[in-house]
Coordinates of C-alpha atoms and ligand atoms in Angstrom, one line a residue:
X1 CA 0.0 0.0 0.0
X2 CA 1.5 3.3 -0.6
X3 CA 0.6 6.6 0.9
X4 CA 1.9 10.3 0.3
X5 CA 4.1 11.3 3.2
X6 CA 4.6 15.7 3.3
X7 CA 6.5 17.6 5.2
X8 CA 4.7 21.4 5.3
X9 CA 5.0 24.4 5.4
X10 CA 7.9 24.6 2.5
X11 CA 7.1 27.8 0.2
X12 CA 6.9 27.0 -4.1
X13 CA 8.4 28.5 -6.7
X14 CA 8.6 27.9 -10.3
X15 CA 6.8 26.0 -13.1
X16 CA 4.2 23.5 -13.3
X17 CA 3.5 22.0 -16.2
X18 CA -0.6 20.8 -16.3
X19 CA -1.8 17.6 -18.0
X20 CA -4.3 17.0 -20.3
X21 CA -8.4 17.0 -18.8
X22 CA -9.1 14.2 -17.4
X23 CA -12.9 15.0 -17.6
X24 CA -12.4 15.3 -21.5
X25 CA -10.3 12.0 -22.0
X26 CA -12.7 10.1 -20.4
X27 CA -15.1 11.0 -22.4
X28 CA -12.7 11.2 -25.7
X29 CA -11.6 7.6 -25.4
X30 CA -15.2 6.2 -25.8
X31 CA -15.8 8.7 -28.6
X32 CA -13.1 7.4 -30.2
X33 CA -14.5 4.1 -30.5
X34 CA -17.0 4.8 -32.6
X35 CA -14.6 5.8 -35.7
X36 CA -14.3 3.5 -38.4
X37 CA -10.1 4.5 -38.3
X38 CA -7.4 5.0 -35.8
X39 CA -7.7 7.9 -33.7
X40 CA -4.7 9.3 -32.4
X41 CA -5.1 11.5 -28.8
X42 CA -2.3 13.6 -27.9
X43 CA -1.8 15.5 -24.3
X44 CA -3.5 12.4 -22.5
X45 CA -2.8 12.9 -19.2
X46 CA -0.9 9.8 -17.1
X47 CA -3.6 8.7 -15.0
X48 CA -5.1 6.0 -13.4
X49 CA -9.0 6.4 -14.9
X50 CA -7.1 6.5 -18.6
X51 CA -5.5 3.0 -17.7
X52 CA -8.8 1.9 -16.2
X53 CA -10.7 2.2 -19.3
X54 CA -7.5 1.8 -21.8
X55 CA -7.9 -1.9 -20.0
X56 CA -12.4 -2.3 -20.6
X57 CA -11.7 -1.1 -24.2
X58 CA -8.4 -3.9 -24.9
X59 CA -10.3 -6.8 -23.4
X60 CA -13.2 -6.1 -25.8
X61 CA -10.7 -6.1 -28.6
X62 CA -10.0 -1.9 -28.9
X63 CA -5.9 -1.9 -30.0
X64 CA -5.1 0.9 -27.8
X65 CA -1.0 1.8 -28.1
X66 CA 0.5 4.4 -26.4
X67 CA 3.3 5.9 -28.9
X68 CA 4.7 8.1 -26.5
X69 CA 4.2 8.9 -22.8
X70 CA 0.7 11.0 -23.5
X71 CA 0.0 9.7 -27.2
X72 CA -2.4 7.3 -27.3
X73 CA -3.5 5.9 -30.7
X74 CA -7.1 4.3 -30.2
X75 CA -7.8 1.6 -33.0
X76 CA -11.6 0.0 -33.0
X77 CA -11.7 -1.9 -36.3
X78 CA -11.6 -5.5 -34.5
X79 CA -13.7 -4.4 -31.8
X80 CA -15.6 -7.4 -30.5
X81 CA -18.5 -6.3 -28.9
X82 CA -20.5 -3.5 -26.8
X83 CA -20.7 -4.8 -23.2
X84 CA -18.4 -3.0 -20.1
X85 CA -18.4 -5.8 -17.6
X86 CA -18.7 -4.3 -13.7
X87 CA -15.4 -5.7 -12.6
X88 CA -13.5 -3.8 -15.6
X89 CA -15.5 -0.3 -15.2
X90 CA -16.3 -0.5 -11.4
X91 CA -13.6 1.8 -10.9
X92 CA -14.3 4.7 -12.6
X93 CA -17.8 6.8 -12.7
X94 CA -17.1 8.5 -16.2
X95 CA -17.9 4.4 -17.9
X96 CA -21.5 5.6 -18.3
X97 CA -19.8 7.4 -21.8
X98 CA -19.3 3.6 -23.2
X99 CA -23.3 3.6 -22.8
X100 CA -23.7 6.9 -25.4
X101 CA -20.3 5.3 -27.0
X102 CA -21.4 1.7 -28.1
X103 CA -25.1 2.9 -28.5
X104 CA -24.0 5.2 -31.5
X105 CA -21.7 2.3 -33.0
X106 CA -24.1 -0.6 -32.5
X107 CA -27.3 0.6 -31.6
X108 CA -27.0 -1.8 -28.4
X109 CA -25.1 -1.4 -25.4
X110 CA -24.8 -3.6 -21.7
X111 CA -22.9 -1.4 -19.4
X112 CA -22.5 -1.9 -15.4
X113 CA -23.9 1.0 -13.5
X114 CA -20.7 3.7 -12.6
X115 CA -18.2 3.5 -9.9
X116 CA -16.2 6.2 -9.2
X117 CA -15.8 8.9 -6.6
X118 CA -18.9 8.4 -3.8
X119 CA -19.8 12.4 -3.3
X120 CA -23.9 11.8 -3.6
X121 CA -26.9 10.0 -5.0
X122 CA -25.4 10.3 -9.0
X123 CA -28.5 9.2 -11.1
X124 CA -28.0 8.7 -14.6
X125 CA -32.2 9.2 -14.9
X126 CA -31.2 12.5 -17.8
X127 CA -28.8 10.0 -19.5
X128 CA -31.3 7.5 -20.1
X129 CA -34.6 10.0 -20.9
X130 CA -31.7 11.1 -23.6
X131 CA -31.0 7.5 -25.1
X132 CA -34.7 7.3 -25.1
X133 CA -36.0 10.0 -26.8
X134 CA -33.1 9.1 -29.4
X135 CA -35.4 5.6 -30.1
X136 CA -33.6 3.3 -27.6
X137 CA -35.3 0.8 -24.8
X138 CA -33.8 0.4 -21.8
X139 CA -34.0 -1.8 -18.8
X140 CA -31.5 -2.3 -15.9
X141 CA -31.3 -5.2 -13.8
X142 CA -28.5 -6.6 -11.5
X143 CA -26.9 -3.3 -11.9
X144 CA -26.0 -3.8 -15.5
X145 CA -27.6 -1.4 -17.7
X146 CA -28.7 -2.5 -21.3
X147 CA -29.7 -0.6 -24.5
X148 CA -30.8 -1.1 -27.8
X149 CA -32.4 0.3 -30.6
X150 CA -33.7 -0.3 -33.9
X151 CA -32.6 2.8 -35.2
X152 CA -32.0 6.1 -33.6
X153 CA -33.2 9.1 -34.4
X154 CA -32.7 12.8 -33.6
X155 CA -35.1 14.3 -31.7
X156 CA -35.5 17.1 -28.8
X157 CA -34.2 16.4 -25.1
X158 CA -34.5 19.2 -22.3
X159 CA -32.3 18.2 -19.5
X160 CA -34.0 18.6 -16.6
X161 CA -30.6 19.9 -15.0
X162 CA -27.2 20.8 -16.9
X163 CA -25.5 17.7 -16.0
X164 CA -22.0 17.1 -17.6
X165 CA -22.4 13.4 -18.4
X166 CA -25.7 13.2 -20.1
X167 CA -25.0 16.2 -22.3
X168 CA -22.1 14.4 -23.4
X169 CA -23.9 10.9 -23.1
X170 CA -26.3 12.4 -25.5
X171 CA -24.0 14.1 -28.0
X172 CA -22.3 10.8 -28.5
X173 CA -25.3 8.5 -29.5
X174 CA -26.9 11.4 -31.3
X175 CA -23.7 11.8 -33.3
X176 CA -24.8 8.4 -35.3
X177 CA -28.3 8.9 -35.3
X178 CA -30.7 10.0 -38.2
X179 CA -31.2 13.3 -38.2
X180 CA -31.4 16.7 -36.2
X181 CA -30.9 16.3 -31.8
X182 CA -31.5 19.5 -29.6
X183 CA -30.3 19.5 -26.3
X184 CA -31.9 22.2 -24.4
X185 CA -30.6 23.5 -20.5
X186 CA -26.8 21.3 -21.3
X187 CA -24.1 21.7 -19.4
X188 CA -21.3 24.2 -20.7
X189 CA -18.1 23.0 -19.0
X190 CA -14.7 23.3 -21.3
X191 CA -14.7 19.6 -21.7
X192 CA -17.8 19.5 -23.2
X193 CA -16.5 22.0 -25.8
X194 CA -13.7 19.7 -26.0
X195 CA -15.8 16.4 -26.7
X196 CA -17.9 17.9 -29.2
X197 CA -14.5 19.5 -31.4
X198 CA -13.1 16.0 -31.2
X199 CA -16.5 14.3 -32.1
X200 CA -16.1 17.1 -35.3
X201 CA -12.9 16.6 -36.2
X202 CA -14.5 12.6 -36.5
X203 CA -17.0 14.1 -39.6
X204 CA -19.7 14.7 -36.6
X205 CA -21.7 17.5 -37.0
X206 CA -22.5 19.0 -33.0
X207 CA -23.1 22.7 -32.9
X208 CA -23.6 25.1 -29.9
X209 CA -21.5 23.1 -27.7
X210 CA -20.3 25.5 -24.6
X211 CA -23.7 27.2 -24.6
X212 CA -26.9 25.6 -23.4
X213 CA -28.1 25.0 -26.6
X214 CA -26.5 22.4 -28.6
X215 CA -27.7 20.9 -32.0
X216 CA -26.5 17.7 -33.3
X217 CA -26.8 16.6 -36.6
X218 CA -26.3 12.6 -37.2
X219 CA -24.4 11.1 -39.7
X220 CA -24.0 7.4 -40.6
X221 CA -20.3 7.0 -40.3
X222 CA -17.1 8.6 -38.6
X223 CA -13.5 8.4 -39.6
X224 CA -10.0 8.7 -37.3
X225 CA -8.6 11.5 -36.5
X226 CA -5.8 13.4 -34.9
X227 CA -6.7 14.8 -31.3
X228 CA -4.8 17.4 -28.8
X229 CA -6.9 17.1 -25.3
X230 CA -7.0 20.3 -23.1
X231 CA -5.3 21.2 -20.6
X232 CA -7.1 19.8 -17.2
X233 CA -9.0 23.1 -15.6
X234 CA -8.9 21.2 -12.2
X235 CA -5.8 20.1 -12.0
X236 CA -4.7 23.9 -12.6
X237 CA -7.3 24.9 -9.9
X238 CA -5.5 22.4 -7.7
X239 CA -2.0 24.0 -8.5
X240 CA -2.7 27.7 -7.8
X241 CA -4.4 27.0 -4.8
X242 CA -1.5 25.1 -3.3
X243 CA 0.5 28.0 -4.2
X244 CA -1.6 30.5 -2.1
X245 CA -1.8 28.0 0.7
X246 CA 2.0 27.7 0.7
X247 CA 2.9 30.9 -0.3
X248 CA 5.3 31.4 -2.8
X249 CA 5.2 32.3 -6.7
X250 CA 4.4 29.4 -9.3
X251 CA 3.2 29.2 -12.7
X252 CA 1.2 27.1 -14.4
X253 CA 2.1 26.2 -17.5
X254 CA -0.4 24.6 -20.8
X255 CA -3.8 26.1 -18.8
X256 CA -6.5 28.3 -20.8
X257 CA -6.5 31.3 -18.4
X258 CA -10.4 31.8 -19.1
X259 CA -11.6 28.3 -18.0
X260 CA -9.6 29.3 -14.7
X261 CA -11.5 33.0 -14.1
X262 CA -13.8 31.7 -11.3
X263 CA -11.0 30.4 -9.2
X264 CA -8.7 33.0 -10.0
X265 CA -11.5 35.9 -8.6
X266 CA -11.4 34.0 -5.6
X267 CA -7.7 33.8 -5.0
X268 CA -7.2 37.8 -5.7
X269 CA -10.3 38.3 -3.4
X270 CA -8.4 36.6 -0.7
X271 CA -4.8 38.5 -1.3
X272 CA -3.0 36.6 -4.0
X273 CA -1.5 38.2 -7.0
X274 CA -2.6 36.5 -10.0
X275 CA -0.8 37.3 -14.0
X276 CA -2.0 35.8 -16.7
X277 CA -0.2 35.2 -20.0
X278 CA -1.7 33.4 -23.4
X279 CA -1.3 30.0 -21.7
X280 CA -0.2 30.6 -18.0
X281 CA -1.1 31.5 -14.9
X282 CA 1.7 33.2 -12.3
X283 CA 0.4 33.2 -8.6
X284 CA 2.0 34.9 -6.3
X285 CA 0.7 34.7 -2.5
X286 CA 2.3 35.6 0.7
X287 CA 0.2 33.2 2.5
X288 CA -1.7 35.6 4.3
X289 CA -5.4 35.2 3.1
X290 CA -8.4 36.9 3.8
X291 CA -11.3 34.6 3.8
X292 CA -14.3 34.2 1.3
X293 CA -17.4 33.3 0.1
X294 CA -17.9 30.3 -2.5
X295 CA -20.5 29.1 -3.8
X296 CA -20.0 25.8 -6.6
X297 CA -21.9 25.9 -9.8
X298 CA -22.3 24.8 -13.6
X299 CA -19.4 26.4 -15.6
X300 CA -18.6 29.1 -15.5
X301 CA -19.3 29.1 -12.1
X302 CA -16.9 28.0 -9.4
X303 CA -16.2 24.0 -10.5
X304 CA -17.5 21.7 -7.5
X305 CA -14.7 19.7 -8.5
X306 CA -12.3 22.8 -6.9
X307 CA -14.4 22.5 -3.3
X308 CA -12.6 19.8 -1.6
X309 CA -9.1 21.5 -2.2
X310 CA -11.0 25.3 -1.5
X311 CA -11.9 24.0 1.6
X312 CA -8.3 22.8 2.7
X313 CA -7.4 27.1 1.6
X314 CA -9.9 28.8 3.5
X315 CA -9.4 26.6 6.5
X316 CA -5.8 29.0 7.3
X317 CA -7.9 32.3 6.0
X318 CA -7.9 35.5 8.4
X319 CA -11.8 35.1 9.7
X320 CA -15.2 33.3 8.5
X321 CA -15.8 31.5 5.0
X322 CA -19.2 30.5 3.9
X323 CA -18.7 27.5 0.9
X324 CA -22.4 26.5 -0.1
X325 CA -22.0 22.6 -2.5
X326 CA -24.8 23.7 -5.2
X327 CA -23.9 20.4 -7.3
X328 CA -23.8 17.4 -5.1
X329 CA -25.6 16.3 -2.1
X330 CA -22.8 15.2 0.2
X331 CA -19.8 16.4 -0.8
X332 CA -18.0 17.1 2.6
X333 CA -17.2 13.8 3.9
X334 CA -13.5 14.6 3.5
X335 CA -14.3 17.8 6.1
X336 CA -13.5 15.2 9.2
X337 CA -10.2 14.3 8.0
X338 CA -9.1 18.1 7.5
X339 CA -10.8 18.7 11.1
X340 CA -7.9 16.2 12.2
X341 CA -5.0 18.3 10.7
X342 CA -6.6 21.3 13.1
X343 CA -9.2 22.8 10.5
X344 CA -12.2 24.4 12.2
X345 CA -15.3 23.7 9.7
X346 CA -19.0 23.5 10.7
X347 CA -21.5 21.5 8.5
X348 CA -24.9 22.2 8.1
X349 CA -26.7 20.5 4.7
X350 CA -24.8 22.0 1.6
X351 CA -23.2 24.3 3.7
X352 CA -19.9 24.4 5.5
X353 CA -18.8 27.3 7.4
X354 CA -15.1 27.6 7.8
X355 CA -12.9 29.2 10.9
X356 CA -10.1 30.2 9.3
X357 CA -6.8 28.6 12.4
X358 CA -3.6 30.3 12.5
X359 CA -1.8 26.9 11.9
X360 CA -2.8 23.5 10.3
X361 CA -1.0 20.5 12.4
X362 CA 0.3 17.4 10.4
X363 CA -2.1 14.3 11.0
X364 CA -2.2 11.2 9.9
X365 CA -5.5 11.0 7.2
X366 CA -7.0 9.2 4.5
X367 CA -8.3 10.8 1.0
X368 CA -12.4 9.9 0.8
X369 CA -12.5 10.8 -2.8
X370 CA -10.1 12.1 -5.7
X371 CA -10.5 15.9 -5.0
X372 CA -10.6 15.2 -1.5
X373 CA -7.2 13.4 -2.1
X374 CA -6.0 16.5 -3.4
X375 CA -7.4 18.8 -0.7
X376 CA -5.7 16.7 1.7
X377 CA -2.3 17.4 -0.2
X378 CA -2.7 21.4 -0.3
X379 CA -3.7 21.1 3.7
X380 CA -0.7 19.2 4.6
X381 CA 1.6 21.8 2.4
X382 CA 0.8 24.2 5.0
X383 CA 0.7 22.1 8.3
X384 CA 3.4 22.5 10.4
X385 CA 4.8 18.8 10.7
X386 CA 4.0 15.7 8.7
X387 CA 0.9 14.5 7.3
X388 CA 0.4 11.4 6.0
X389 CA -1.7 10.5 3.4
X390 CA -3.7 7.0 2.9
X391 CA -6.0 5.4 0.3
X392 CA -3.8 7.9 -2.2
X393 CA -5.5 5.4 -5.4
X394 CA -8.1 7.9 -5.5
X395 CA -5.8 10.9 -6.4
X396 CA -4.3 8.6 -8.8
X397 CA -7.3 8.6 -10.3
X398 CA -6.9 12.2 -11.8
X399 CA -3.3 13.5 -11.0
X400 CA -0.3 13.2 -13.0
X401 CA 2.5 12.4 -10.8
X402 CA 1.7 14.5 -8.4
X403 CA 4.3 13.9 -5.9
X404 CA 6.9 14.9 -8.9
X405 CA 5.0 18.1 -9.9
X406 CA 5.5 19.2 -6.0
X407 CA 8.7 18.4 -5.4
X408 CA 9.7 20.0 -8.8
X409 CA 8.6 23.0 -7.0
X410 CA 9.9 23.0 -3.4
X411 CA 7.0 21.1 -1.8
X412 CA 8.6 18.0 0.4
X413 CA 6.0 15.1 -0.3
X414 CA 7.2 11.9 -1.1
X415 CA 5.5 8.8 -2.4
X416 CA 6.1 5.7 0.3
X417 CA 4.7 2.3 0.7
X418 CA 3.9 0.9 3.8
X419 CA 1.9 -1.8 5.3
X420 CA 0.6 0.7 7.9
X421 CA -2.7 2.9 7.5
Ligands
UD1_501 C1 -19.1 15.4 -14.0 C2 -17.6 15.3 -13.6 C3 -17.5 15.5 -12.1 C4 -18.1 16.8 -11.7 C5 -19.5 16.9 -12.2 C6 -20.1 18.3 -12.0 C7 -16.8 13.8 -15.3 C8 -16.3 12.4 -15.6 N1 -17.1 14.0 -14.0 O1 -19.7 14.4 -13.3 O2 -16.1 15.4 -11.8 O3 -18.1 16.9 -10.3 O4 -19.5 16.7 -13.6 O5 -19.3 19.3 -12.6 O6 -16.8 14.7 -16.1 N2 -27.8 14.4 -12.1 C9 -29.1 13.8 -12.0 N3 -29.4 12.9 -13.0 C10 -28.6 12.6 -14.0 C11 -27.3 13.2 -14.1 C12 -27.0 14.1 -13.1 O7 -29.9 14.1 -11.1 O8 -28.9 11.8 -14.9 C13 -27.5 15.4 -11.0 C14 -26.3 14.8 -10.1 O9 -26.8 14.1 -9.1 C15 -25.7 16.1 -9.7 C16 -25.8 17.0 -10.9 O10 -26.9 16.5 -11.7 O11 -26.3 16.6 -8.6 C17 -24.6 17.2 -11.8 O12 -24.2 15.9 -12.2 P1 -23.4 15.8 -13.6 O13 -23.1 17.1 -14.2 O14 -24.1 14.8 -14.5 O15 -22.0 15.1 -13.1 P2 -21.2 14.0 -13.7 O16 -21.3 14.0 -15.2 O17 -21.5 12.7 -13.1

């Protein structure tokens, strides 16, 4: 077992250098399956959710060869079938895009219900009512879900909430249906944007995507393509907020300064100097923080995936913070284990109110979630002492080497196994 080990209260200077989304190559991947051709996907970011479904995809007969480090060259024409078994996809929530994926290709599709990060109920009801209205029956029984369709074809869906995965869940079977999809009230997030240019750069025809309208007309076939994924919005967030915590001055490197514009108005709200350049961030932070508001929302509005690790900043901030979880029903579970590296946090529903402390103590704790992972990491930077970190497989889930990117920087976190915790 292996656990991340940090010494705090080390300042950071210098570059980091972000990955590509891991939202958007999970979604990618399956798109990529559909192409009659090989699809080559640069910037794919080293992760375990990439191996995870690199893995369902080979064992149903998907030649997936990575050229280089983050090249992965995606190859579907002796593709043996259209059913994710649980054991193979049990791991990562983001499996539900094989649904949309193999639905388009086949018109049939048997895919376990999502693992993943626990943070709420996560109903795929919107995903479904899409498949449906696109001409498909479903039915789901011992947690296995199963499609099929005679044909499908285009037609309007109103999502009764922007959610992420059914927009894109959508956008993928409606890419190979017959005729004209609408999806009204979608979700906007930049890897949404980022699905629907690589579905077009396949010969699909999705317009709007980004706004809350987006109109998708089928076509029978797709070819291969060549692919560069974007750089990983969260992972930035996750960066510059361990620089304020820490103090110091670090850019981040390969980010698009816009998608960042909701976390960076809350870091210069709370005393950090932020510059941005065409694709950097510099953050430059004292340490000393004023606290804040923060309320999580659809993009553009602050990413509920940047809580966990807000949380773990606010928790050293000079006064009160309010953080109210608009997405996810319980999405503080990781609040106990930053309660026992000395964070004073109150929960009420959605709600947690922060006391900002003078000084985080190291602890011993365990991540609850991948985000959480990572809010753990930015909490120990600034506690005085060690903190250890356990169940760390979750942060693998969605960060790069993280331990490297740190160190690289002046953080002192090493990766260490141990039979212990
Ligand atoms: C995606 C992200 C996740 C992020 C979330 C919100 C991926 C792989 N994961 O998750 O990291 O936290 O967006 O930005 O991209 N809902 C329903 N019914 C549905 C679908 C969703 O009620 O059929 C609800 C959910 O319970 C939740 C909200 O809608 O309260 C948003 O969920 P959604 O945007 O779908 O999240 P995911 O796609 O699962």
């Amino acid at each position: 077992m292996e656990h991340l080990v940090i010494n705090g209260q080390k300042q950071l200077f210098g570059d980091v250098f972000i990955s590509g989304a891991k939202n958007a190559v999970v979604a990618i991947i399956p798109a990529a399956i559909m192409a009659n051709g090989k699809c080559v996907i640069e910037n794919l970011p080293n992760i375990e959710d990439v191996t995870s479904l690199v893995d369902t995809l080979t064992n149903i007969g998907v030649k997936c060869e990575f050229t280089e480090e983050n090249t992965l060259i995606v190859d579907s024409s002796n593709i043996t079938g259209y059913c994710a078994a649980y054991e193979s996809v049990r791991k990562i929530r983001a499996s539900y895009y094989l649904m949309g994926a193999f639905l388009g290709r086949f018109k049939k599709a048997e895919v376990a219900m999502p693992g993943g990060c626990n943070f709420g109920t996560r109903p795929i009801d919107q995903h479904l009512k899409g498949f449906k209205a696109l001409g498909a029956e479903y039915t789901i029984s011992h947690g296995i879900v199963k499609l099929s369709a005679e044909k499908l074809v285009g037609s309007n869906i109103y999502l009764d909430m922007p959610s992420v995965g059914a927009t894109i869940n959508i956008m993928l079977a409606a890419s190979m249906a017959e005729g004209v999809t609408v999806i009204e009230n979608a979700a906007k997030e930049p890897h949404i944007v980022d699905t629907a240019n690589f579905l077009n750069m396949l010969g699909a025809k999705v317009k709007g995507a980004g706004t809350d309208v987006i109109k998708i007309t089928g076509v029978s076939e797709l070819h291969g393509a060549e692919y560069m994924i974007i750089p990983d919005q969260i992972e930035a967030g996750t960066y510059m907020i361990a620089a304020a915590i820490a103090g110091g001055d670090v850019t981040v490197r390969n980010v698009i300064p816009k998608h960042m514009d909701p976390l960076s108005a809350k870091l210069q709200d709370m005393g950090c100097v932020i510059y941005e350049g065409d694709d950097s961030i510099r953050i430059v932070s004292t340490g000393n923080l004023r606290p804040t508001n923060v309320k999580t929302m659809t993009y553009p509005g602050f990413p509920t995936d940047l809580q966990p690790q807000m949380t773990a900043l606010l928790c050293i901030a000079d006064g009160t913070s309010i953080l109210t979880e608009n997405v996810w029903n319980n999405r503080f579970q990781y609040i106990n284990e930053l309660k026992r590296l000395g964070g004073n946090i109150t929960v009420e529903g959605r709600v947690a109110v922060v006391e900002g402390v003078k000084q985080l103590m190291g602890a011993e704790v365990n991540a609850t979630d991948l985000r959480a992972g990572a809010a753990l990491v930015i909490a120990g930077l600034a506690a005085k002492g060690t903190t250890t970190i356990g169940n760390i497989k979750y942060i693998d889930r969605g960060y790069e080497k993280i331990e490297e990117k740190l160190t690289k920087i002046g953080a002192d976190i090493k990766r260490v196994k141990s039979e212990r915790i």
